[in-house]
XYZ file of C-alpha atoms in Angstrom:
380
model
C -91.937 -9.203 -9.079
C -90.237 -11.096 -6.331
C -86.280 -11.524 -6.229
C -84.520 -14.553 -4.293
C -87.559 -16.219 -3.633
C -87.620 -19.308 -0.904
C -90.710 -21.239 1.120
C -91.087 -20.699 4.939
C -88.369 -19.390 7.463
C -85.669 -18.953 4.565
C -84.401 -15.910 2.982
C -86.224 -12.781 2.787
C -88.203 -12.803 -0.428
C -88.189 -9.003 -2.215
C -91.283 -7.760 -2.978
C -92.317 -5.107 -5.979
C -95.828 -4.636 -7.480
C -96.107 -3.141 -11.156
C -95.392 0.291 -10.912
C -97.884 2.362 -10.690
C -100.123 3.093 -13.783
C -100.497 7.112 -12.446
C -98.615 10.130 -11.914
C -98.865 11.719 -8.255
C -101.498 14.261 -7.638
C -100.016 17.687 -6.537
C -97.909 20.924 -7.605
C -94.767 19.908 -9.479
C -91.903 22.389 -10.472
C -90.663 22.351 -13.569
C -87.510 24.572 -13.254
C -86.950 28.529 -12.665
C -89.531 30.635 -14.357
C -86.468 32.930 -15.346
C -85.594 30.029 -17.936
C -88.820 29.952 -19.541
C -89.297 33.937 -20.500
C -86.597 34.321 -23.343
C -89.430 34.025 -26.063
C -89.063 30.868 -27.702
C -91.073 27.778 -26.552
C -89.694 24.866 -24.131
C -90.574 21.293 -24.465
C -90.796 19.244 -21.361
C -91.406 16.023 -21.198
C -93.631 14.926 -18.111
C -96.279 12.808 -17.144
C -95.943 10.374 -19.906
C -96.258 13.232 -22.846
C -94.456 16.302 -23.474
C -95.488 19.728 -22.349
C -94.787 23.307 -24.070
C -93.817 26.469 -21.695
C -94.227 29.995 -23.236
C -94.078 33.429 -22.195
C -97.402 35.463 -23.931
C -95.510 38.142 -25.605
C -98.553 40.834 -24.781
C -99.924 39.090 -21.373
C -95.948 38.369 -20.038
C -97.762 34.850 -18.266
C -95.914 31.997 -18.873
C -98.231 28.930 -20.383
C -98.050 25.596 -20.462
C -99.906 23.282 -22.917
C -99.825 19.927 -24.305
C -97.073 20.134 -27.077
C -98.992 18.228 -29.217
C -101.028 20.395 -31.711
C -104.622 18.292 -31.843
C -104.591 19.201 -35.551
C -101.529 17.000 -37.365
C -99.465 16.365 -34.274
C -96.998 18.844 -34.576
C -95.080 19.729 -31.704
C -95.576 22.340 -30.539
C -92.460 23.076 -28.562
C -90.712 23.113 -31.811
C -93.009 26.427 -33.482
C -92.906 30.104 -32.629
C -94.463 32.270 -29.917
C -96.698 34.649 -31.514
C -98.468 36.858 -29.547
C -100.022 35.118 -26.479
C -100.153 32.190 -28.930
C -97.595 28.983 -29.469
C -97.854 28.253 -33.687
C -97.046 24.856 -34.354
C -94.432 24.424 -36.873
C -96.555 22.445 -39.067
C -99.322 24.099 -40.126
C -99.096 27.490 -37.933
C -101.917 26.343 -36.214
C -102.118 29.349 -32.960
C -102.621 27.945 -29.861
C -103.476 30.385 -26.489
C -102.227 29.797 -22.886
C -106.300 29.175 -22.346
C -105.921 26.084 -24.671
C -107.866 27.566 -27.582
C -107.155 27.836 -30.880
C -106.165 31.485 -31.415
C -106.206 31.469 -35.300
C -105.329 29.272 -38.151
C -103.912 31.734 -41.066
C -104.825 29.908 -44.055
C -108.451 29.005 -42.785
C -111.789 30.946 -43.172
C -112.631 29.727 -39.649
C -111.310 28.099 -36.390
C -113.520 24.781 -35.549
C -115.434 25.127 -32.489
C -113.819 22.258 -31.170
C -110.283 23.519 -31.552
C -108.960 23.031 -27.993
C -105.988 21.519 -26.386
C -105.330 20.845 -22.775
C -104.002 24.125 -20.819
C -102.205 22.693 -17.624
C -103.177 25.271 -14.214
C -99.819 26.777 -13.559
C -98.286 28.770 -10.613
C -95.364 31.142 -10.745
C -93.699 31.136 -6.309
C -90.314 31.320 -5.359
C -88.969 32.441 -8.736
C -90.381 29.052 -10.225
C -92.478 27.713 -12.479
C -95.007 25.162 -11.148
C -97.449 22.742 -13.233
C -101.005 21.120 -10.923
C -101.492 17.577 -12.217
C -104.562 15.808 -11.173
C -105.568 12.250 -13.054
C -108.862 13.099 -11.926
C -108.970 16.633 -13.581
C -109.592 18.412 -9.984
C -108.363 21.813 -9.260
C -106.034 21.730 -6.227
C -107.876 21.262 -2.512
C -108.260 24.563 -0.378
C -104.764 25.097 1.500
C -103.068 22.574 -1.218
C -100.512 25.137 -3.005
C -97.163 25.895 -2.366
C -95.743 28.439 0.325
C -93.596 31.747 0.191
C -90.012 32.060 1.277
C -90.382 34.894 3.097
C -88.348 38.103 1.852
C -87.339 36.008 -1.396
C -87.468 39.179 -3.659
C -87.004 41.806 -0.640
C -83.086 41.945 -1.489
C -82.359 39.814 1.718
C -81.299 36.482 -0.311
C -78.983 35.123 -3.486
C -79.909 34.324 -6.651
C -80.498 30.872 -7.167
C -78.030 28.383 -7.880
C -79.673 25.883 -9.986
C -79.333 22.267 -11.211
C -81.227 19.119 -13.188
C -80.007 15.734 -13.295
C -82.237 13.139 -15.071
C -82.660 9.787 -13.200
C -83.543 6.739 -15.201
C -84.783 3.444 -14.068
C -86.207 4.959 -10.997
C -89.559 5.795 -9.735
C -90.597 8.880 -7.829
C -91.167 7.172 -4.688
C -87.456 6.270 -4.339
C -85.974 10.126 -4.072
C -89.002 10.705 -1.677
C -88.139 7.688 0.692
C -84.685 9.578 1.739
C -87.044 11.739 4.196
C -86.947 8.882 6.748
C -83.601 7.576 5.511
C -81.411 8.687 8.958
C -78.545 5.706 8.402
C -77.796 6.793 4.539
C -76.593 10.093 5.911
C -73.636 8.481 7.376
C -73.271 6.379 3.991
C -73.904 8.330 1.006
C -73.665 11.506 2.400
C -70.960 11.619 5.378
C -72.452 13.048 8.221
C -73.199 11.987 11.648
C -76.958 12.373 12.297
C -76.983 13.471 15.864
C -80.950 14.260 15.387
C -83.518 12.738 13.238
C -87.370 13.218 13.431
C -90.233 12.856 11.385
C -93.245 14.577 11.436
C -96.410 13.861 8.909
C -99.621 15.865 8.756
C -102.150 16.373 5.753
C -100.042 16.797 2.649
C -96.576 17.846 4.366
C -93.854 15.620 5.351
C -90.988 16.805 7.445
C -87.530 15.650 8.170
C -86.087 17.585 11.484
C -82.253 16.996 11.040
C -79.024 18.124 12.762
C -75.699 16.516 11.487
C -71.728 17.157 11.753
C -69.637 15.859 9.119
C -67.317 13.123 8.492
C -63.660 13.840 9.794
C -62.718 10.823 7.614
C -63.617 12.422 4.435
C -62.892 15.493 2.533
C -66.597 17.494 2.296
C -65.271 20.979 0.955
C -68.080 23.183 0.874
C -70.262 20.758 3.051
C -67.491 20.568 5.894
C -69.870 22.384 8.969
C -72.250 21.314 11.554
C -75.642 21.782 10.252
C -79.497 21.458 11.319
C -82.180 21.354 8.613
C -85.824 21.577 8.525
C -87.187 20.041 5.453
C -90.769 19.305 3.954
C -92.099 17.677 1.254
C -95.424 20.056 0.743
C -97.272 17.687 -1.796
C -95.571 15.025 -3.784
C -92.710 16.048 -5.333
C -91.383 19.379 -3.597
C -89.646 20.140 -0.610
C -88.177 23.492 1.214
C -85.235 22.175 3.021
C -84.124 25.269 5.811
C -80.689 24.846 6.208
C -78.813 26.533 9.031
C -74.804 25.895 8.670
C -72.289 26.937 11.595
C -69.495 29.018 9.854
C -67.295 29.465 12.802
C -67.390 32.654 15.369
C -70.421 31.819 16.734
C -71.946 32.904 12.876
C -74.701 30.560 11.606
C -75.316 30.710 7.565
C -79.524 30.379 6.534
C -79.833 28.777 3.104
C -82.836 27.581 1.930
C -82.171 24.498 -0.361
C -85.018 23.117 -2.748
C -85.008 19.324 -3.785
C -88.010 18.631 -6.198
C -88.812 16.248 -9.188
C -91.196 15.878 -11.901
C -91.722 12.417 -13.341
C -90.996 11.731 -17.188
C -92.770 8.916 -17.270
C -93.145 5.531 -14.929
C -89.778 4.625 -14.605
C -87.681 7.677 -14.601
C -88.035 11.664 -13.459
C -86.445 14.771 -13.655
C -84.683 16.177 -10.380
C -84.449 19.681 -9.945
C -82.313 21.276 -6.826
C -80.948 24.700 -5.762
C -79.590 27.066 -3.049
C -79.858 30.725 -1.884
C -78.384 32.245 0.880
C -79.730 34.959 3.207
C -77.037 37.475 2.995
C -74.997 38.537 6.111
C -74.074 41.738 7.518
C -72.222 43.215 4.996
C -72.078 40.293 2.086
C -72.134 41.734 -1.526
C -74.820 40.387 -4.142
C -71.541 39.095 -5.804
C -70.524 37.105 -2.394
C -73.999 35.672 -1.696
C -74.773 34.600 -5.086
C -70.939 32.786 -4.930
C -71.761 31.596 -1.799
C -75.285 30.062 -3.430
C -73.173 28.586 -5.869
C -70.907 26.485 -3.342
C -73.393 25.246 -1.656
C -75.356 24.043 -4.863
C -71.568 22.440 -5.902
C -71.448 20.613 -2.394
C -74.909 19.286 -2.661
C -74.195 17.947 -6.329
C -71.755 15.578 -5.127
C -74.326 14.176 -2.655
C -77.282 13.710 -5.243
C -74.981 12.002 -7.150
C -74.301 9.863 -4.792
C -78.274 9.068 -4.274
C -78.571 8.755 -8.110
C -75.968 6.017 -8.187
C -77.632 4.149 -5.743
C -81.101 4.787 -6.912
C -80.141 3.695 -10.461
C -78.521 0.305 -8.977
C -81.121 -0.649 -6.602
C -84.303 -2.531 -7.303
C -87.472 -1.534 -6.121
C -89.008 -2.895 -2.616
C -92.459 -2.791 -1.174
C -91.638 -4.429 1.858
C -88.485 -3.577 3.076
C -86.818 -5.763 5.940
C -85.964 -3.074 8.884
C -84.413 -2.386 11.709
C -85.326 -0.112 14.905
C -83.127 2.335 13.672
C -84.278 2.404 10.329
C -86.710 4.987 10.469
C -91.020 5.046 9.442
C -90.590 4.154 6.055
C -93.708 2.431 6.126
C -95.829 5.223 7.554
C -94.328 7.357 5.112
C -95.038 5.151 2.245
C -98.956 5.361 3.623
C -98.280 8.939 3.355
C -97.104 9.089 0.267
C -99.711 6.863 -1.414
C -102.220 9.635 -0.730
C -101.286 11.154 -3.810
C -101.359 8.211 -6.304
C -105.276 7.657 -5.448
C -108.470 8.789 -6.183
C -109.185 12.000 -3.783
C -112.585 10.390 -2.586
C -110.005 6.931 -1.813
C -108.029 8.832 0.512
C -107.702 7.490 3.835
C -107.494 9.000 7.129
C -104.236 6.954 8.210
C -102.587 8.489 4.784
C -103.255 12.129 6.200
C -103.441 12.010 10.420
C -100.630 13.581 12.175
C -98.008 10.809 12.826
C -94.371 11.373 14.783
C -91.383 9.916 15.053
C -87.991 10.425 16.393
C -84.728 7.872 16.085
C -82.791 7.435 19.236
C -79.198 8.164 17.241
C -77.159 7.433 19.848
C -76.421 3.872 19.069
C -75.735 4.559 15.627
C -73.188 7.358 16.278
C -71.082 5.363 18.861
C -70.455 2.823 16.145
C -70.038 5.679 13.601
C -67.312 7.396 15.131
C -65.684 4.272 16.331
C -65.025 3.262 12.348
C -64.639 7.299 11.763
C -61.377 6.806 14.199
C -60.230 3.779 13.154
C -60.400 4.722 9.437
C -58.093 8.237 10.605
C -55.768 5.754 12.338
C -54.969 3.559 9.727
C -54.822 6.586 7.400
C -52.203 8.204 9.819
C -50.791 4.978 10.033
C -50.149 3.896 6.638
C -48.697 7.523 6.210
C -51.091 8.749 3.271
């Protein structure tokens, strides 16, 4: 696809190949694993199907399977758990979290061939994660998801947990805010005093400090902050989030942003909070506390999902100094949507870089002032 098209030195012509035929290689989330263990099955659709989550009722593991039963196409997210078995509503076909065919009542015998597809799954951080490989690998020593530490020691919130659903979108355009420094000021109304980027193997990191926007109201988003965040595969990120509460007090929250893709064109975003607890804070104030910050973030994804679902795609984006290594990351980033053998050492080799901000913030808070000085001006 090109857009505004013109021969030689004339207007930029926009660039977009066919999206890609794949889904990304890697760990996705697919929500809290709380959500998933009230007994009944859970359809998601993912990766260009639909997928069933159920809790075995003897094992206690949480499954995931096609949710297509291989016999009449039932679905299977629409049956019963029964056992450590999902019956499809259609013919009560039994279906184990290994993928085989656990019993068919009315039958003298189960075919030898009765199998469906059992996705790998792994249960971290309270959540609920799904490996998806188009070449049918199991994940790469090192390639899983980390721990945050003392998560179940009593030291941190609940979680404060959200979806949205993004249509019209790819993947690749939540992912390309890791670079994004300007669209902080934008969409998000914050100074970005510091902005690096740092990629190695599988893990891409945004190294951020930011104060807010005097010109706007942020509510629970109104403090100087510095954030630490990493993509650790495709699709999931552990953002550390240190806020300055006043009194020389500094709030840790650890804020996940992660997605799933429905199918080419659209995905899934999942996002939450919790908040190590300070001297002294109540389950009851943490968990509220969680929940703010979750509220204050919500406006701001918005904000991305308006854009994202207005914008068209571009492969070769026109740039400026200040806009960030969006191509590097894009090399990065394509590591996943190839052939593990097709992997290339400039996808994977540590690359830096860090965006000299000071430029940006002198114009910044010169239209911050003037937009307070016409507001005090005009009286409102």
């Amino acid at each position: 696809m090109t857009i505004d098209s013109a021969p030689g030195d004339g207007p930029r012509v926009i660039e977009a190949a066919a999206l890609p035929a794949r889904y990304a290689r890697g760990w996705h989330c697919l929500g809290l694993a709380a959500d998933f263990r009230d007994g009944r099955p859970h359809e998601i659709a993912a990766f260009g199907t639909k997928l069933v989550v159920f809790q075995g009722e003897q094992d206690g593991e949480l499954h995931v399977l096609n949710a297509y039963c291989p016999h009449m196409g039932g679905n299977l997210a629409h049956g019963t758990v029964k056992g450590d078995a999902v019956a499809c509503p259609f013919h009560d076909w039994r279906w184990s979290g290994d993928g085989r065919c656990a019993g068919i009542p009315y039958a003298r015998r189960v075919p030898p061939r009765a199998r469906t597809r059992a996705w790998l799954t792994l249960e971290r951080n309270r959540q609920l994660f799904v490996w998806h490989d188009p070449e049918g690998n199991p994940p790469p020593p090192g390639v899983t998801i980390p721990e945050i530490e003392g998560l179940d020691s009593g030291e941190w919130s609940d979680w404060s947990w959200k979806t949205a659903f993004v249509d019209g979108s790819h993947c690749r355009e939540i992912v390309d805010n890791i670079v994004d420094m300007a669209h902080f000021y934008y969409v998000h109304y914050a100074f970005p005093t510091h902005f690096r980027n740092v990629f190695d193997g599988h893990i891409a990191t945004q190294y951020l400090e930011s104060t807010p926007r005097q010109d706007r109201d942020l509510g629970n988003l109104s403090a100087p902050l510095r954030s630490d965040a990493s993509y650790y595969g495709p699709s999931y990120m552990i953002d550390r989030v240190w806020s300055d509460i006043g009194g020389g007090v500094e709030m840790e929250s650890v804020l996940i942003n992660c997605h799933y893709p429905v199918d080419a064109d659209s995905f899934v975003l999942l996002y939450g909070t919790t908040v190590r607890k300070l001297p002294g804070m109540t389950d009851q104030q943490a968990d509220e506390a969680a929940r703010l910050f979750t509220t204050g973030l919500a406006v701001g994804f918005e904000q991305d999902i308006e854009v994202w679902r207005n914008k068209t795609r571009i492969d070769n984006p026109l740039l400026s100094e200040e806009d960030g290594p969006v191509y590097q990351l894009r090399r990065w980033y394509e590591q996943f949507y190839v052939d593990a053998a097709d992997v290339k050492d400039e996808m994977t080799r540590r690359f830096e870089f860090e965006i000299d901000t000071t430029r940006a913030n002198e114009a910044w808070h010169a239209e911050v002032a003037a937009n307070i000085a016409a507001r005090q001006g005009s009286g409102s």
